[in-house]
Structures are given as C-alpha cells and as structure tokens.
Short mmCIF file of C-alpha atoms in Angstrom, two decimals:
data_model
loop_
_atom_site.label_atom_id
_atom_site.label_comp_id
_atom_site.label_asym_id
_atom_site.label_seq_id
_atom_site.Cartn_x
_atom_site.Cartn_y
_atom_site.Cartn_z
CA UNK D 1 -9.96 -11.56 3.94
CA UNK D 2 -8.40 -13.96 1.48
CA UNK D 3 -4.79 -14.59 2.39
CA UNK D 4 -1.93 -14.71 -0.05
CA UNK D 5 1.29 -16.72 -0.02
CA UNK D 6 4.41 -15.52 -1.79
CA UNK D 7 8.01 -16.69 -1.81
CA UNK D 8 10.16 -14.67 0.53
CA UNK D 9 12.75 -13.75 -2.06
CA UNK D 10 13.70 -14.23 -5.71
CA UNK D 11 16.59 -13.30 -7.95
CA UNK D 12 16.45 -12.32 -11.59
CA UNK D 13 19.10 -11.38 -14.13
CA UNK D 14 18.80 -7.98 -15.70
CA UNK D 15 17.02 -8.14 -19.05
CA UNK D 16 15.31 -11.42 -18.28
CA UNK D 17 11.66 -11.87 -17.39
CA UNK D 18 10.83 -11.91 -13.69
CA UNK D 19 7.93 -14.21 -12.82
CA UNK D 20 6.57 -13.66 -9.34
CA UNK D 21 4.05 -16.24 -8.12
CA UNK D 22 1.26 -15.76 -5.62
CA UNK D 23 -1.16 -18.25 -4.11
CA UNK D 24 -4.61 -17.11 -3.01
CA UNK D 25 -6.53 -20.34 -2.70
CA UNK D 26 -9.32 -18.87 -0.53
CA UNK D 27 -10.16 -16.03 -2.90
CA UNK D 28 -13.84 -15.34 -3.43
CA UNK D 29 -15.46 -14.91 -6.81
CA UNK D 30 -15.68 -11.14 -6.73
CA UNK D 31 -12.37 -10.34 -5.08
CA UNK D 32 -9.67 -8.64 -7.09
CA UNK D 33 -5.97 -9.46 -7.05
CA UNK D 34 -3.74 -6.39 -6.72
CA UNK D 35 0.01 -6.12 -7.11
CA UNK D 36 2.08 -3.35 -5.60
CA UNK D 37 5.79 -2.93 -5.14
CA UNK D 38 7.82 -0.98 -2.62
CA UNK D 39 11.26 0.25 -3.34
CA UNK D 40 13.31 0.84 -0.23
CA UNK D 41 12.08 3.73 1.92
CA UNK D 42 9.37 4.76 -0.53
CA UNK D 43 5.61 4.41 -0.63
CA UNK D 44 4.19 1.41 -2.47
CA UNK D 45 3.66 1.76 -6.20
CA UNK D 46 0.61 0.33 -7.91
CA UNK D 47 1.48 -2.15 -10.65
CA UNK D 48 -1.61 -3.94 -11.88
CA UNK D 49 -4.80 -5.65 -10.78
CA UNK D 50 -7.26 -8.16 -12.18
CA UNK D 51 -10.29 -10.28 -11.48
CA UNK D 52 -10.41 -13.21 -13.88
CA UNK D 53 -8.80 -12.30 -17.16
CA UNK D 54 -5.13 -11.81 -17.75
CA UNK D 55 -4.13 -8.17 -17.72
CA UNK D 56 -1.25 -6.24 -19.23
CA UNK D 57 -0.11 -2.67 -18.88
CA UNK D 58 3.07 -0.73 -19.48
CA UNK D 59 4.67 -2.11 -16.35
CA UNK D 60 3.74 -5.76 -16.21
CA UNK D 61 1.43 -8.62 -17.06
CA UNK D 62 -0.81 -10.44 -14.64
CA UNK D 63 -1.70 -14.05 -15.30
CA UNK D 64 -4.54 -15.46 -13.21
CA UNK D 65 -5.25 -19.17 -13.28
CA UNK D 66 -8.66 -20.33 -14.39
CA UNK D 67 -9.61 -21.42 -10.86
CA UNK D 68 -8.28 -18.06 -9.58
CA UNK D 69 -6.36 -19.75 -6.81
CA UNK D 70 -3.05 -18.38 -7.95
CA UNK D 71 -1.55 -15.68 -10.12
CA UNK D 72 1.79 -14.65 -11.56
CA UNK D 73 3.14 -11.17 -12.05
CA UNK D 74 5.47 -10.94 -15.02
CA UNK D 75 7.99 -8.17 -15.50
CA UNK D 76 9.00 -8.86 -19.10
CA UNK D 77 12.46 -7.30 -19.06
CA UNK D 78 13.67 -6.74 -15.54
CA UNK D 79 16.01 -3.85 -14.83
CA UNK D 80 18.04 -3.00 -11.75
CA UNK D 81 15.36 -0.43 -10.87
CA UNK D 82 12.84 -3.24 -10.50
CA UNK D 83 14.61 -4.41 -7.34
CA UNK D 84 11.89 -4.06 -4.69
CA UNK D 85 9.48 -5.91 -2.45
CA UNK D 86 6.46 -7.06 -4.44
CA UNK D 87 3.13 -7.49 -2.70
CA UNK D 88 0.26 -9.60 -3.97
CA UNK D 89 -2.96 -8.59 -2.23
CA UNK D 90 -6.52 -9.77 -2.49
CA UNK D 91 -8.92 -6.93 -1.84
CA UNK D 92 -12.03 -8.13 -0.04
CA UNK D 93 -15.18 -7.54 -2.06
CA UNK D 94 -16.97 -5.58 0.64
CA UNK D 95 -14.14 -3.24 1.50
CA UNK D 96 -11.47 -1.12 -0.10
CA UNK D 97 -8.81 -2.19 2.37
CA UNK D 98 -5.43 -3.48 1.30
CA UNK D 99 -3.96 -5.88 3.82
CA UNK D 100 -0.27 -6.25 3.11
CA UNK D 101 1.52 -9.53 3.70
CA UNK D 102 5.26 -9.98 3.74
CA UNK D 103 5.70 -9.90 -0.04
CA UNK D 104 8.53 -11.16 -2.25
CA UNK D 105 11.84 -9.40 -2.22
CA UNK D 106 13.00 -9.36 -5.85
CA UNK D 107 16.68 -8.74 -6.44
CA UNK D 108 17.65 -7.97 -10.02
CA UNK D 109 21.35 -8.47 -10.64
CA UNK D 110 23.55 -7.29 -13.53
CA UNK N 1 -2.13 11.07 -13.01
CA UNK N 2 -2.96 9.73 -9.53
CA UNK N 3 -0.23 11.48 -7.60
CA UNK N 4 -0.28 11.58 -3.84
CA UNK N 5 2.04 13.76 -1.79
CA UNK N 6 2.95 13.79 1.88
CA UNK N 7 4.42 16.50 4.02
CA UNK N 8 6.79 16.50 5.72
CA UNK N 9 8.97 13.72 4.35
CA UNK N 10 10.94 13.56 7.59
CA UNK N 11 10.27 14.89 11.04
CA UNK N 12 12.18 14.66 14.28
CA UNK N 13 10.44 15.68 17.45
CA UNK N 14 10.83 15.50 21.20
CA UNK N 15 8.89 13.05 23.29
CA UNK N 16 5.54 14.44 24.38
CA UNK N 17 5.00 16.74 21.44
CA UNK N 18 2.42 16.34 18.69
CA UNK N 19 3.21 15.95 15.02
CA UNK N 20 0.91 16.54 12.06
CA UNK N 21 1.40 14.78 8.75
CA UNK N 22 -0.44 15.91 5.63
CA UNK N 23 -1.54 13.72 2.74
CA UNK N 24 -2.74 15.31 -0.48
CA UNK N 25 -4.10 13.91 -3.70
CA UNK N 26 -2.68 16.28 -6.30
CA UNK N 27 -4.58 15.46 -9.47
CA UNK N 28 -7.71 13.68 -8.37
CA UNK N 29 -10.37 13.85 -5.73
CA UNK N 30 -9.98 11.19 -3.09
CA UNK N 31 -13.18 10.01 -1.51
CA UNK N 32 -11.24 7.69 0.74
CA UNK N 33 -7.79 7.96 2.25
CA UNK N 34 -5.90 5.38 4.24
CA UNK N 35 -3.09 5.63 6.75
CA UNK N 36 -0.46 2.96 7.23
CA UNK N 37 2.50 2.51 9.51
CA UNK N 38 5.63 0.54 8.71
CA UNK N 39 8.36 -0.44 11.15
CA UNK N 40 11.84 -1.35 9.90
CA UNK N 41 11.99 -4.62 7.99
CA UNK N 42 8.26 -5.14 8.39
CA UNK N 43 5.29 -4.85 6.08
CA UNK N 44 2.77 -2.04 6.00
CA UNK N 45 0.10 -2.11 8.66
CA UNK N 46 -3.22 -0.40 8.00
CA UNK N 47 -4.05 2.03 10.78
CA UNK N 48 -7.26 3.69 9.66
CA UNK N 49 -9.58 4.54 6.82
CA UNK N 50 -10.98 8.01 6.40
CA UNK N 51 -13.77 9.25 4.21
CA UNK N 52 -14.20 12.90 3.41
CA UNK N 53 -16.44 14.62 5.88
CA UNK N 54 -16.85 11.72 8.26
CA UNK N 55 -15.01 10.17 11.17
CA UNK N 56 -12.16 7.82 10.49
CA UNK N 57 -12.49 4.10 11.04
CA UNK N 58 -9.58 2.69 13.00
CA UNK N 59 -8.20 -0.81 12.80
CA UNK N 60 -8.20 -2.96 15.89
CA UNK N 61 -5.45 -2.02 18.29
CA UNK N 62 -4.91 1.49 16.93
CA UNK N 63 -5.58 4.21 19.49
CA UNK N 64 -7.88 6.76 17.92
CA UNK N 65 -7.14 9.36 20.59
CA UNK N 66 -3.44 9.10 19.87
CA UNK N 67 -3.65 9.08 16.10
CA UNK N 68 -6.09 11.80 15.11
CA UNK N 69 -7.23 11.73 11.51
CA UNK N 70 -9.03 14.55 9.75
CA UNK N 71 -10.23 14.23 6.16
CA UNK N 72 -11.52 17.75 5.69
CA UNK N 73 -11.61 17.88 1.91
CA UNK N 74 -11.48 15.61 -1.10
CA UNK N 75 -7.78 16.29 -1.53
CA UNK N 76 -6.44 16.48 2.01
CA UNK N 77 -6.22 14.18 4.98
CA UNK N 78 -4.09 14.77 8.06
CA UNK N 79 -2.72 12.42 10.67
CA UNK N 80 -1.74 13.92 14.01
CA UNK N 81 0.36 11.83 16.35
CA UNK N 82 -0.44 13.25 19.76
CA UNK N 83 1.99 13.11 22.67
CA UNK N 84 4.48 11.19 20.59
CA UNK N 85 6.86 8.76 22.25
CA UNK N 86 9.91 6.93 20.91
CA UNK N 87 7.84 3.82 20.20
CA UNK N 88 5.79 5.90 17.74
CA UNK N 89 8.88 6.33 15.59
CA UNK N 90 8.00 4.76 12.28
CA UNK N 91 7.40 5.29 8.58
CA UNK N 92 3.88 6.64 8.06
CA UNK N 93 2.36 6.25 4.61
CA UNK N 94 -0.94 7.43 3.26
CA UNK N 95 -2.89 6.31 0.24
CA UNK N 96 -5.89 7.67 -1.61
CA UNK N 97 -8.54 6.22 -3.84
CA UNK N 98 -11.03 7.92 -6.08
CA UNK N 99 -13.97 5.93 -4.81
CA UNK N 100 -17.32 5.92 -6.47
CA UNK N 101 -16.91 2.47 -7.85
CA UNK N 102 -17.80 -0.89 -6.47
CA UNK N 103 -16.05 -1.72 -3.24
CA UNK N 104 -13.09 -3.94 -3.87
CA UNK N 105 -12.24 -2.29 -7.17
CA UNK N 106 -10.81 1.08 -6.20
CA UNK N 107 -7.08 1.32 -6.80
CA UNK N 108 -5.15 2.98 -4.02
CA UNK N 109 -2.30 5.34 -4.83
CA UNK N 110 0.33 5.84 -2.20
CA UNK N 111 2.24 8.83 -0.98
CA UNK N 112 6.03 8.75 -0.55
CA UNK N 113 5.82 8.34 3.22
CA UNK N 114 6.86 10.36 6.26
CA UNK N 115 9.62 9.15 8.53
CA UNK N 116 8.91 10.13 12.12
CA UNK N 117 11.65 9.97 14.73
CA UNK N 118 10.71 10.71 18.31
CA UNK N 119 13.63 11.45 20.61
#
C-alpha cells in the first residue's frame, strides 16, 4: 500500500484557509487519495477523494499535483468545529481497505 | 445520505463475558463493512473486512475466534468480542461501503463508534 506522510500538527486562525499537505510519493496510477477527519471520540468523517484532477465539494477542495506525489486539502474558511485529526489515505487499487496513518492534528483558534 | 449507526455507543462489561456490537447502514445497502479498533491517542487499526453472506477476512494479528463478525444482511454487521478482557477495552468503529464499483473507489462511511470498557 502506498504510504502517506503528513505533518503531525498544524494551527489555523478561524476564518482563514487551512491548507493540509500530504505526501504520497509511492502512489500508483490507479490509486485514489482519500481524506477523512476525526473529531475527538467520534467516527471518522469522509471529506473528499480524488484520482488526478482537483476536486471540490461543500466541505473542502483537494489539490493533487500533476505527478500525483502529493496533495493538499483546503478548508477555505476554517471554523472552530474543524478542529480534528485529518487523515490522508491512499486506497490501494486492488482493495477497498483504508489504512490509517497518524494524520495531522489541526487546531483552529479564535 | 450514507448514514451508519452503531449500537451500543458505550458498554461496560465484566471480564470473561461476551459483548456484541451492531453496525447498521441506515439509508443504503452496504456490500462491504469494515471493523476498526482505536486505542487512546492512536490511529484506527483495521481489524477485518466483511462481505454480506460470506466469512469475514481478518487482518494479520487479529484473532478471528475472539472477534466474531457476522454480516447477515446488506444493512447489518455485528462484531462479538468473546471472553472479553481488560486489554480488549477500546473504541470500536465500523464503516460501510456501497460496493459495486471498481475496487479502490468505494467511499467508506463510518459509524460513531462504540466504547468498550472491560472491568
């Protein structure tokens, strides 16, 4: 499975954009990048996923580099409720498994 | 859409007893369900994958006789922790995916988790 590398923690001011980076240099051509977040003591929440093109939904935007070796999750206007651990996961092409790494702990402050 | 529930949300039991946790997909049919375990301050660890009507596939190091999984219908999977001991105390989380698409493209939707405490 392609591994991902994320910063351990990040801070963001409320109302500002939160940009969460993820490296996945060993990703294969048909493997998707998924982002989930986990608020304390809750189940993970699906945010967004993509293959090659940039994606946007009501929660966030996902920017994937042309070589697909890294991606950035963008929360355009962070709120205090966005404080959570954010997981970037590459789903192997021949399986539906999500292998969680340690993620990035995002702290949004007033 | 894509709501997954778990029951119970919390359970406390005595050592040696068995505990059953239910995972339901409320508004979609889940071909595949997954069970995870999470210890305090750690990430989620995949325990097993279950497909409706077939035996679960366990990850390496997970005792299948201790963690019994039954995926009897397209909306229900159960995890039974048999002869629970204090070291089994953890946060158990299930997820469900619709399936039917290409592998590697099915989004998983997670339940809220069940906190198990074994005394």
